[in-house]
Amino acid sequence: MSRIVNAEKKKNLCARLARIEGQLRGLQKLIEADADCEKIAQQLAAARKALDKSFFSMVGCMIEQGDQSPEHVAEMLTKFA
């Protein structure tokens, strides 16, 4: 099992997730306010891309740390990406 050990990378990932959390709260407000569906779709796409970027950032950390085999990283990418 792998963990993010670099404190700076962990902090950056948590900050990114906090921004995504804010995006999701904003989306909830848009929906509650009966905003235009295209505007909601645009914000959903932005949040999805932000989550994807977070995922790949985490995978990059795993690769840099070198504590998982390339096969395991590839398997994880196939399973979750």
mmCIF file with all atom_site columns, C-alpha atoms in Angstrom:
data_model
loop_
_atom_site.group_PDB
_atom_site.id
_atom_site.type_symbol
_atom_site.label_atom_id
_atom_site.label_alt_id
_atom_site.label_comp_id
_atom_site.label_asym_id
_atom_site.label_entity_id
_atom_site.label_seq_id
_atom_site.pdbx_PDB_ins_code
_atom_site.Cartn_x
_atom_site.Cartn_y
_atom_site.Cartn_z
_atom_site.occupancy
_atom_site.B_iso_or_equiv
_atom_site.pdbx_formal_charge
_atom_site.auth_seq_id
_atom_site.auth_comp_id
_atom_site.auth_asym_id
_atom_site.auth_atom_id
_atom_site.pdbx_PDB_model_num
ATOM 1  C CA . MET A 1 1  ? 0.000   0.000  0.000   1.00 0.00 ? 1  MET A CA 1
ATOM 2  C CA . SER A 1 2  ? 1.291   3.428  -0.910  1.00 0.00 ? 2  SER A CA 1
ATOM 3  C CA . ARG A 1 3  ? 0.892   6.756  0.869   1.00 0.00 ? 3  ARG A CA 1
ATOM 4  C CA . ILE A 1 4  ? 1.873   10.289 -0.034  1.00 0.00 ? 4  ILE A CA 1
ATOM 5  C CA . VAL A 1 5  ? 4.916   10.932 2.124   1.00 0.00 ? 5  VAL A CA 1
ATOM 6  C CA . ASN A 1 6  ? 6.049   14.314 0.770   1.00 0.00 ? 6  ASN A CA 1
ATOM 7  C CA . ALA A 1 7  ? 4.487   16.891 3.119   1.00 0.00 ? 7  ALA A CA 1
ATOM 8  C CA . GLU A 1 8  ? 4.434   19.645 0.481   1.00 0.00 ? 8  GLU A CA 1
ATOM 9  C CA . LYS A 1 9  ? 2.719   17.440 -2.109  1.00 0.00 ? 9  LYS A CA 1
ATOM 10 C CA . LYS A 1 10 ? 0.202   16.289 0.503   1.00 0.00 ? 10 LYS A CA 1
ATOM 11 C CA . LYS A 1 11 ? -0.530  19.911 1.426   1.00 0.00 ? 11 LYS A CA 1
ATOM 12 C CA . ASN A 1 12 ? -0.945  20.868 -2.248  1.00 0.00 ? 12 ASN A CA 1
ATOM 13 C CA . LEU A 1 13 ? -3.293  17.965 -2.913  1.00 0.00 ? 13 LEU A CA 1
ATOM 14 C CA . CYS A 1 14 ? -5.431  18.834 0.113   1.00 0.00 ? 14 CYS A CA 1
ATOM 15 C CA . ALA A 1 15 ? -5.569  22.484 -0.992  1.00 0.00 ? 15 ALA A CA 1
ATOM 16 C CA . ARG A 1 16 ? -6.659  21.404 -4.477  1.00 0.00 ? 16 ARG A CA 1
ATOM 17 C CA . LEU A 1 17 ? -9.396  19.230 -2.986  1.00 0.00 ? 17 LEU A CA 1
ATOM 18 C CA . ALA A 1 18 ? -10.580 22.116 -0.806  1.00 0.00 ? 18 ALA A CA 1
ATOM 19 C CA . ARG A 1 19 ? -10.948 24.258 -3.958  1.00 0.00 ? 19 ARG A CA 1
ATOM 20 C CA . ILE A 1 20 ? -12.932 21.456 -5.603  1.00 0.00 ? 20 ILE A CA 1
ATOM 21 C CA . GLU A 1 21 ? -15.115 21.269 -2.522  1.00 0.00 ? 21 GLU A CA 1
ATOM 22 C CA . GLY A 1 22 ? -15.847 24.981 -2.997  1.00 0.00 ? 22 GLY A CA 1
ATOM 23 C CA . GLN A 1 23 ? -16.690 24.349 -6.647  1.00 0.00 ? 23 GLN A CA 1
ATOM 24 C CA . LEU A 1 24 ? -19.146 21.639 -5.631  1.00 0.00 ? 24 LEU A CA 1
ATOM 25 C CA . ARG A 1 25 ? -20.823 23.905 -3.103  1.00 0.00 ? 25 ARG A CA 1
ATOM 26 C CA . GLY A 1 26 ? -21.138 26.540 -5.812  1.00 0.00 ? 26 GLY A CA 1
ATOM 27 C CA . LEU A 1 27 ? -22.726 23.955 -8.085  1.00 0.00 ? 27 LEU A CA 1
ATOM 28 C CA . GLN A 1 28 ? -25.281 23.083 -5.438  1.00 0.00 ? 28 GLN A CA 1
ATOM 29 C CA . LYS A 1 29 ? -26.184 26.766 -5.155  1.00 0.00 ? 29 LYS A CA 1
ATOM 30 C CA . LEU A 1 30 ? -26.531 27.055 -8.940  1.00 0.00 ? 30 LEU A CA 1
ATOM 31 C CA . ILE A 1 31 ? -28.906 24.094 -8.998  1.00 0.00 ? 31 ILE A CA 1
ATOM 32 C CA . GLU A 1 32 ? -30.924 25.407 -6.058  1.00 0.00 ? 32 GLU A CA 1
ATOM 33 C CA . ALA A 1 33 ? -31.156 28.809 -7.779  1.00 0.00 ? 33 ALA A CA 1
ATOM 34 C CA . ASP A 1 34 ? -32.506 27.201 -10.974 1.00 0.00 ? 34 ASP A CA 1
ATOM 35 C CA . ALA A 1 35 ? -29.496 28.296 -13.017 1.00 0.00 ? 35 ALA A CA 1
ATOM 36 C CA . ASP A 1 36 ? -29.248 27.516 -16.710 1.00 0.00 ? 36 ASP A CA 1
ATOM 37 C CA . CYS A 1 37 ? -28.335 23.869 -17.379 1.00 0.00 ? 37 CYS A CA 1
ATOM 38 C CA . GLU A 1 38 ? -25.477 24.852 -19.689 1.00 0.00 ? 38 GLU A CA 1
ATOM 39 C CA . LYS A 1 39 ? -23.879 26.892 -16.909 1.00 0.00 ? 39 LYS A CA 1
ATOM 40 C CA . ILE A 1 40 ? -24.291 23.958 -14.517 1.00 0.00 ? 40 ILE A CA 1
ATOM 41 C CA . ALA A 1 41 ? -22.824 21.564 -17.092 1.00 0.00 ? 41 ALA A CA 1
ATOM 42 C CA . GLN A 1 42 ? -19.817 23.859 -17.561 1.00 0.00 ? 42 GLN A CA 1
ATOM 43 C CA . GLN A 1 43 ? -19.154 23.923 -13.825 1.00 0.00 ? 43 GLN A CA 1
ATOM 44 C CA . LEU A 1 44 ? -19.637 20.151 -13.528 1.00 0.00 ? 44 LEU A CA 1
ATOM 45 C CA . ALA A 1 45 ? -17.072 19.647 -16.290 1.00 0.00 ? 45 ALA A CA 1
ATOM 46 C CA . ALA A 1 46 ? -14.629 21.977 -14.526 1.00 0.00 ? 46 ALA A CA 1
ATOM 47 C CA . ALA A 1 47 ? -15.048 20.099 -11.236 1.00 0.00 ? 47 ALA A CA 1
ATOM 48 C CA . ARG A 1 48 ? -14.596 16.751 -12.991 1.00 0.00 ? 48 ARG A CA 1
ATOM 49 C CA . LYS A 1 49 ? -11.405 17.953 -14.677 1.00 0.00 ? 49 LYS A CA 1
ATOM 50 C CA . ALA A 1 50 ? -10.119 19.279 -11.359 1.00 0.00 ? 50 ALA A CA 1
ATOM 51 C CA . LEU A 1 51 ? -10.724 15.881 -9.740  1.00 0.00 ? 51 LEU A CA 1
ATOM 52 C CA . ASP A 1 52 ? -8.972  14.153 -12.639 1.00 0.00 ? 52 ASP A CA 1
ATOM 53 C CA . LYS A 1 53 ? -5.996  16.468 -12.247 1.00 0.00 ? 53 LYS A CA 1
ATOM 54 C CA . SER A 1 54 ? -5.890  15.653 -8.526  1.00 0.00 ? 54 SER A CA 1
ATOM 55 C CA . PHE A 1 55 ? -5.950  11.938 -9.294  1.00 0.00 ? 55 PHE A CA 1
ATOM 56 C CA . PHE A 1 56 ? -3.071  12.179 -11.749 1.00 0.00 ? 56 PHE A CA 1
ATOM 57 C CA . SER A 1 57 ? -1.121  14.359 -9.345  1.00 0.00 ? 57 SER A CA 1
ATOM 58 C CA . MET A 1 58 ? -1.459  11.624 -6.727  1.00 0.00 ? 58 MET A CA 1
ATOM 59 C CA . VAL A 1 59 ? -0.364  8.990  -9.239  1.00 0.00 ? 59 VAL A CA 1
ATOM 60 C CA . GLY A 1 60 ? 2.637   11.159 -10.075 1.00 0.00 ? 60 GLY A CA 1
ATOM 61 C CA . CYS A 1 61 ? 3.567   11.189 -6.387  1.00 0.00 ? 61 CYS A CA 1
ATOM 62 C CA . MET A 1 62 ? 3.379   7.400  -6.302  1.00 0.00 ? 62 MET A CA 1
ATOM 63 C CA . ILE A 1 63 ? 5.688   7.154  -9.306  1.00 0.00 ? 63 ILE A CA 1
ATOM 64 C CA . GLU A 1 64 ? 8.170   9.675  -7.858  1.00 0.00 ? 64 GLU A CA 1
ATOM 65 C CA . GLN A 1 65 ? 8.277   7.850  -4.527  1.00 0.00 ? 65 GLN A CA 1
ATOM 66 C CA . GLY A 1 66 ? 9.048   4.599  -6.319  1.00 0.00 ? 66 GLY A CA 1
ATOM 67 C CA . ASP A 1 67 ? 7.395   2.445  -3.667  1.00 0.00 ? 67 ASP A CA 1
ATOM 68 C CA . GLN A 1 68 ? 5.046   0.760  -6.158  1.00 0.00 ? 68 GLN A CA 1
ATOM 69 C CA . SER A 1 69 ? 5.974   -1.285 -9.188  1.00 0.00 ? 69 SER A CA 1
ATOM 70 C CA . PRO A 1 70 ? 5.217   0.153  -12.621 1.00 0.00 ? 70 PRO A CA 1
ATOM 71 C CA . GLU A 1 71 ? 2.798   -2.741 -13.108 1.00 0.00 ? 71 GLU A CA 1
ATOM 72 C CA . HIS A 1 72 ? 0.854   -1.783 -9.986  1.00 0.00 ? 72 HIS A CA 1
ATOM 73 C CA . VAL A 1 73 ? 0.653   1.862  -11.075 1.00 0.00 ? 73 VAL A CA 1
ATOM 74 C CA . ALA A 1 74 ? -0.517  0.785  -14.547 1.00 0.00 ? 74 ALA A CA 1
ATOM 75 C CA . GLU A 1 75 ? -3.124  -1.502 -12.983 1.00 0.00 ? 75 GLU A CA 1
ATOM 76 C CA . MET A 1 76 ? -4.397  1.339  -10.817 1.00 0.00 ? 76 MET A CA 1
ATOM 77 C CA . LEU A 1 77 ? -4.601  3.656  -13.824 1.00 0.00 ? 77 LEU A CA 1
ATOM 78 C CA . THR A 1 78 ? -6.554  1.038  -15.756 1.00 0.00 ? 78 THR A CA 1
ATOM 79 C CA . LYS A 1 79 ? -8.897  0.483  -12.844 1.00 0.00 ? 79 LYS A CA 1
ATOM 80 C CA . PHE A 1 80 ? -9.572  4.097  -11.799 1.00 0.00 ? 80 PHE A CA 1
ATOM 81 C CA . ALA A 1 81 ? -8.656  6.448  -14.653 1.00 0.00 ? 81 ALA A CA 1
#
